[in-house]
mmCIF file of N, CA and C in Angstrom:
data_model
loop_
_atom_site.group_PDB
_atom_site.id
_atom_site.type_symbol
_atom_site.label_atom_id
_atom_site.label_comp_id
_atom_site.label_asym_id
_atom_site.label_seq_id
_atom_site.Cartn_x
_atom_site.Cartn_y
_atom_site.Cartn_z
ATOM 1 N N UNK A 1 18.552 3.355 1.277
ATOM 2 C CA UNK A 1 18.823 1.965 1.540
ATOM 3 C C UNK A 1 17.779 1.369 2.492
ATOM 4 N N UNK A 2 17.458 2.112 3.554
ATOM 5 C CA UNK A 2 16.439 1.631 4.484
ATOM 6 C C UNK A 2 15.067 1.521 3.830
ATOM 7 N N UNK A 3 14.785 2.442 2.909
ATOM 8 C CA UNK A 3 13.514 2.406 2.187
ATOM 9 C C UNK A 3 13.384 1.099 1.417
ATOM 10 N N UNK A 4 14.424 0.721 0.690
ATOM 11 C CA UNK A 4 14.380 -0.520 -0.087
ATOM 12 C C UNK A 4 14.328 -1.739 0.811
ATOM 13 N N UNK A 5 15.061 -1.714 1.926
ATOM 14 C CA UNK A 5 15.031 -2.830 2.858
ATOM 15 C C UNK A 5 13.631 -3.004 3.442
ATOM 16 N N UNK A 6 13.023 -1.895 3.878
ATOM 17 C CA UNK A 6 11.675 -1.945 4.420
ATOM 18 C C UNK A 6 10.696 -2.434 3.363
ATOM 19 N N UNK A 7 10.859 -1.981 2.148
ATOM 20 C CA UNK A 7 9.967 -2.371 1.053
ATOM 21 C C UNK A 7 10.032 -3.868 0.802
ATOM 22 N N UNK A 8 11.213 -4.392 0.628
ATOM 23 C CA UNK A 8 11.369 -5.796 0.255
ATOM 24 C C UNK A 8 10.980 -6.727 1.413
ATOM 25 N N UNK A 9 11.485 -6.445 2.612
ATOM 26 C CA UNK A 9 11.180 -7.305 3.754
ATOM 27 C C UNK A 9 9.688 -7.265 4.084
ATOM 28 N N UNK A 10 9.116 -6.083 4.092
ATOM 29 C CA UNK A 10 7.684 -5.962 4.394
ATOM 30 C C UNK A 10 6.820 -6.628 3.347
ATOM 31 N N UNK A 11 7.171 -6.468 2.096
ATOM 32 C CA UNK A 11 6.398 -7.093 1.030
ATOM 33 C C UNK A 11 6.496 -8.615 1.111
ATOM 34 N N UNK A 12 7.691 -9.145 1.354
ATOM 35 C CA UNK A 12 7.844 -10.596 1.486
ATOM 36 C C UNK A 12 7.102 -11.128 2.710
ATOM 37 N N UNK A 13 7.156 -10.396 3.824
ATOM 38 C CA UNK A 13 6.439 -10.815 5.021
ATOM 39 C C UNK A 13 4.932 -10.848 4.776
ATOM 40 N N UNK A 14 4.401 -9.774 4.193
ATOM 41 C CA UNK A 14 2.961 -9.720 3.941
ATOM 42 C C UNK A 14 2.530 -10.767 2.917
ATOM 43 N N UNK A 15 3.315 -10.970 1.877
ATOM 44 C CA UNK A 15 2.974 -11.980 0.871
ATOM 45 C C UNK A 15 3.067 -13.382 1.476
ATOM 46 N N UNK A 16 4.088 -13.638 2.294
ATOM 47 C CA UNK A 16 4.221 -14.938 2.945
ATOM 48 C C UNK A 16 3.063 -15.232 3.880
ATOM 49 N N UNK A 17 2.629 -14.210 4.600
ATOM 50 C CA UNK A 17 1.487 -14.386 5.494
ATOM 51 C C UNK A 17 0.222 -14.659 4.699
ATOM 52 N N UNK A 18 0.024 -13.931 3.625
ATOM 53 C CA UNK A 18 -1.173 -14.102 2.810
ATOM 54 C C UNK A 18 -1.199 -15.463 2.132
ATOM 55 N N UNK A 19 -0.093 -15.846 1.527
ATOM 56 C CA UNK A 19 -0.062 -17.117 0.803
ATOM 57 C C UNK A 19 0.068 -18.316 1.739
ATOM 58 N N UNK A 20 0.463 -18.088 2.978
ATOM 59 C CA UNK A 20 0.595 -19.172 3.940
ATOM 60 C C UNK A 20 -0.705 -19.536 4.635
ATOM 61 N N UNK A 21 -1.763 -18.802 4.364
ATOM 62 C CA UNK A 21 -3.041 -19.083 5.012
ATOM 63 C C UNK A 21 -3.684 -20.326 4.407
ATOM 64 N N UNK A 22 -4.230 -21.146 5.266
ATOM 65 C CA UNK A 22 -4.966 -22.326 4.805
ATOM 66 C C UNK A 22 -6.304 -22.356 5.512
ATOM 67 N N UNK A 23 -7.253 -22.999 4.917
ATOM 68 C CA UNK A 23 -8.573 -23.112 5.528
ATOM 69 C C UNK A 23 -9.386 -21.846 5.359
ATOM 70 N N UNK A 24 -10.337 -21.680 6.232
ATOM 71 C CA UNK A 24 -11.218 -20.519 6.132
ATOM 72 C C UNK A 24 -10.543 -19.290 6.750
ATOM 73 N N UNK A 25 -10.816 -18.173 6.170
ATOM 74 C CA UNK A 25 -10.262 -16.913 6.653
ATOM 75 C C UNK A 25 -11.395 -16.140 7.317
ATOM 76 N N UNK A 26 -11.225 -15.870 8.604
ATOM 77 C CA UNK A 26 -12.266 -15.172 9.348
ATOM 78 C C UNK A 26 -11.969 -13.689 9.487
ATOM 79 N N UNK A 27 -12.752 -13.056 10.310
ATOM 80 C CA UNK A 27 -12.618 -11.618 10.528
ATOM 81 C C UNK A 27 -11.289 -11.299 11.223
ATOM 82 N N UNK A 28 -10.881 -12.119 12.168
ATOM 83 C CA UNK A 28 -9.635 -11.871 12.888
ATOM 84 C C UNK A 28 -8.422 -11.938 11.981
ATOM 85 N N UNK A 29 -8.401 -12.918 11.089
ATOM 86 C CA UNK A 29 -7.284 -13.045 10.149
ATOM 87 C C UNK A 29 -7.269 -11.873 9.177
ATOM 88 N N UNK A 30 -8.426 -11.480 8.724
ATOM 89 C CA UNK A 30 -8.523 -10.348 7.809
ATOM 90 C C UNK A 30 -8.058 -9.063 8.490
ATOM 91 N N UNK A 31 -8.429 -8.875 9.752
ATOM 92 C CA UNK A 31 -7.998 -7.694 10.494
ATOM 93 C C UNK A 31 -6.486 -7.707 10.710
ATOM 94 N N UNK A 32 -5.929 -8.893 10.971
ATOM 95 C CA UNK A 32 -4.480 -9.015 11.155
ATOM 96 C C UNK A 32 -3.737 -8.656 9.866
ATOM 97 N N UNK A 33 -4.190 -9.175 8.751
ATOM 98 C CA UNK A 33 -3.548 -8.859 7.472
ATOM 99 C C UNK A 33 -3.667 -7.373 7.142
ATOM 100 N N UNK A 34 -4.824 -6.808 7.423
ATOM 101 C CA UNK A 34 -5.017 -5.377 7.175
ATOM 102 C C UNK A 34 -4.087 -4.548 8.051
ATOM 103 N N UNK A 35 -3.943 -4.917 9.309
ATOM 104 C CA UNK A 35 -3.064 -4.173 10.223
ATOM 105 C C UNK A 35 -1.606 -4.258 9.780
ATOM 106 N N UNK A 36 -1.144 -5.447 9.389
ATOM 107 C CA UNK A 36 0.256 -5.557 8.948
ATOM 108 C C UNK A 36 0.496 -4.794 7.650
ATOM 109 N N UNK A 37 -0.466 -4.812 6.762
ATOM 110 C CA UNK A 37 -0.312 -4.044 5.513
ATOM 111 C C UNK A 37 -0.306 -2.541 5.798
ATOM 112 N N UNK A 38 -1.133 -2.090 6.734
ATOM 113 C CA UNK A 38 -1.154 -0.668 7.067
ATOM 114 C C UNK A 38 0.144 -0.217 7.725
ATOM 115 N N UNK A 39 0.712 -1.065 8.579
ATOM 116 C CA UNK A 39 2.002 -0.729 9.185
ATOM 117 C C UNK A 39 3.081 -0.654 8.112
ATOM 118 N N UNK A 40 3.046 -1.579 7.166
ATOM 119 C CA UNK A 40 4.025 -1.577 6.076
ATOM 120 C C UNK A 40 3.868 -0.323 5.216
ATOM 121 N N UNK A 41 2.631 0.007 4.851
ATOM 122 C CA UNK A 41 2.384 1.200 4.038
ATOM 123 C C UNK A 41 2.785 2.460 4.802
ATOM 124 N N UNK A 42 2.490 2.502 6.102
ATOM 125 C CA UNK A 42 2.895 3.651 6.921
ATOM 126 C C UNK A 42 4.405 3.804 6.960
ATOM 127 N N UNK A 43 5.116 2.700 7.071
ATOM 128 C CA UNK A 43 6.578 2.759 7.029
ATOM 129 C C UNK A 43 7.100 3.244 5.692
ATOM 130 N N UNK A 44 6.466 2.814 4.614
ATOM 131 C CA UNK A 44 6.867 3.272 3.283
ATOM 132 C C UNK A 44 6.666 4.790 3.156
ATOM 133 N N UNK A 45 5.540 5.278 3.637
ATOM 134 C CA UNK A 45 5.263 6.718 3.590
ATOM 135 C C UNK A 45 6.255 7.477 4.460
ATOM 136 N N UNK A 46 6.534 6.955 5.662
ATOM 137 C CA UNK A 46 7.489 7.602 6.562
ATOM 138 C C UNK A 46 8.875 7.698 5.923
ATOM 139 N N UNK A 47 9.370 6.608 5.357
ATOM 140 C CA UNK A 47 10.675 6.640 4.710
ATOM 141 C C UNK A 47 10.665 7.526 3.467
ATOM 142 N N UNK A 48 9.547 7.541 2.751
ATOM 143 C CA UNK A 48 9.450 8.401 1.568
ATOM 144 C C UNK A 48 9.505 9.878 1.926
ATOM 145 N N UNK A 49 8.770 10.270 2.961
ATOM 146 C CA UNK A 49 8.798 11.669 3.406
ATOM 147 C C UNK A 49 10.176 12.011 3.963
ATOM 148 N N UNK A 50 10.771 11.075 4.709
ATOM 149 C CA UNK A 50 12.120 11.303 5.220
ATOM 150 C C UNK A 50 13.133 11.487 4.102
ATOM 151 N N UNK A 51 12.974 10.729 3.026
ATOM 152 C CA UNK A 51 13.883 10.874 1.887
ATOM 153 C C UNK A 51 13.705 12.220 1.213
ATOM 154 N N UNK A 52 12.479 12.706 1.154
ATOM 155 C CA UNK A 52 12.248 14.018 0.547
ATOM 156 C C UNK A 52 12.819 15.151 1.391
ATOM 157 N N UNK A 53 12.786 14.994 2.699
ATOM 158 C CA UNK A 53 13.264 16.044 3.591
ATOM 159 C C UNK A 53 14.761 15.966 3.873
ATOM 160 N N UNK A 54 15.378 14.867 3.536
ATOM 161 C CA UNK A 54 16.788 14.666 3.865
ATOM 162 C C UNK A 54 17.694 15.525 2.989
ATOM 163 N N UNK A 55 18.838 15.824 3.536
ATOM 164 C CA UNK A 55 19.869 16.540 2.799
ATOM 165 C C UNK A 55 20.643 15.505 1.989
ATOM 166 N N UNK A 56 20.841 15.717 0.713
ATOM 167 C CA UNK A 56 21.318 14.640 -0.151
ATOM 168 C C UNK A 56 22.792 14.690 -0.506
ATOM 169 N N UNK A 57 23.623 15.402 0.249
ATOM 170 C CA UNK A 57 25.038 15.438 -0.134
ATOM 171 C C UNK A 57 25.853 14.326 0.532
ATOM 172 N N UNK A 58 25.291 13.625 1.513
ATOM 173 C CA UNK A 58 25.905 12.463 2.153
ATOM 174 C C UNK A 58 27.279 12.730 2.751
ATOM 175 N N UNK A 59 27.549 13.952 3.202
ATOM 176 C CA UNK A 59 28.851 14.225 3.811
ATOM 177 C C UNK A 59 28.822 14.067 5.330
ATOM 178 N N UNK A 60 27.655 13.803 5.899
ATOM 179 C CA UNK A 60 27.561 13.536 7.323
ATOM 180 C C UNK A 60 27.418 14.761 8.196
ATOM 181 N N UNK A 61 27.476 15.927 7.631
ATOM 182 C CA UNK A 61 27.319 17.143 8.430
ATOM 183 C C UNK A 61 26.657 18.215 7.589
ATOM 184 N N UNK A 62 26.005 19.108 8.250
ATOM 185 C CA UNK A 62 25.344 20.222 7.561
ATOM 186 C C UNK A 62 26.344 21.366 7.379
ATOM 187 N N UNK A 63 26.357 21.963 6.215
ATOM 188 C CA UNK A 63 27.278 23.085 6.019
ATOM 189 C C UNK A 63 26.833 24.301 6.831
ATOM 190 N N UNK A 64 27.802 25.049 7.321
ATOM 191 C CA UNK A 64 27.504 26.277 8.052
ATOM 192 C C UNK A 64 27.351 27.412 7.044
ATOM 193 N N UNK A 65 26.740 28.470 7.502
ATOM 194 C CA UNK A 65 26.580 29.644 6.645
ATOM 195 C C UNK A 65 27.954 30.204 6.290
ATOM 196 N N UNK A 66 28.010 30.887 5.188
ATOM 197 C CA UNK A 66 29.284 31.384 4.667
ATOM 198 C C UNK A 66 29.923 32.450 5.561
ATOM 199 N N UNK A 67 29.151 33.423 6.002
ATOM 200 C CA UNK A 67 29.744 34.561 6.697
ATOM 201 C C UNK A 67 29.139 34.715 8.085
ATOM 202 N N UNK A 68 29.962 34.546 9.113
ATOM 203 C CA UNK A 68 29.535 34.797 10.475
ATOM 204 C C UNK A 68 30.149 36.081 11.025
ATOM 205 N N UNK A 69 30.883 36.781 10.230
ATOM 206 C CA UNK A 69 31.508 38.005 10.691
ATOM 207 C C UNK A 69 32.789 37.715 11.458
ATOM 208 N N UNK A 70 33.350 38.757 12.049
ATOM 209 C CA UNK A 70 34.598 38.629 12.791
ATOM 210 C C UNK A 70 34.283 38.379 14.268
ATOM 211 N N UNK A 71 34.629 37.210 14.758
ATOM 212 C CA UNK A 71 34.353 36.844 16.144
ATOM 213 C C UNK A 71 35.672 36.841 16.904
ATOM 214 N N UNK A 72 35.754 37.673 17.959
ATOM 215 C CA UNK A 72 36.979 37.746 18.771
ATOM 216 C C UNK A 72 36.606 37.667 20.221
ATOM 217 N N UNK A 73 37.441 36.952 20.981
ATOM 218 C CA UNK A 73 37.244 36.850 22.424
ATOM 219 C C UNK A 73 38.340 37.682 23.079
ATOM 220 N N UNK A 74 37.930 38.679 23.863
ATOM 221 C CA UNK A 74 38.906 39.552 24.527
ATOM 222 C C UNK A 74 38.648 39.562 26.029
ATOM 223 N N UNK A 75 39.672 39.968 26.791
ATOM 224 C CA UNK A 75 39.545 40.102 28.238
ATOM 225 C C UNK A 75 39.395 41.521 28.614
#
């Protein structure tokens, strides 16, 4: 869900910035657009790698190993 949110919001922000430019575009504007696009792409890669590494059963907890043996507390 966060991946799609980041994708859509970042794409709309970058497209709005690009299409909202008027007049001449200098080096500073080009550097700004490049930086925002790189941050967006970096976020996409981060969420993509996180999705690959995530556990996909969505139960909110990691399962424990099946056999821990007999554990007893004695005095």
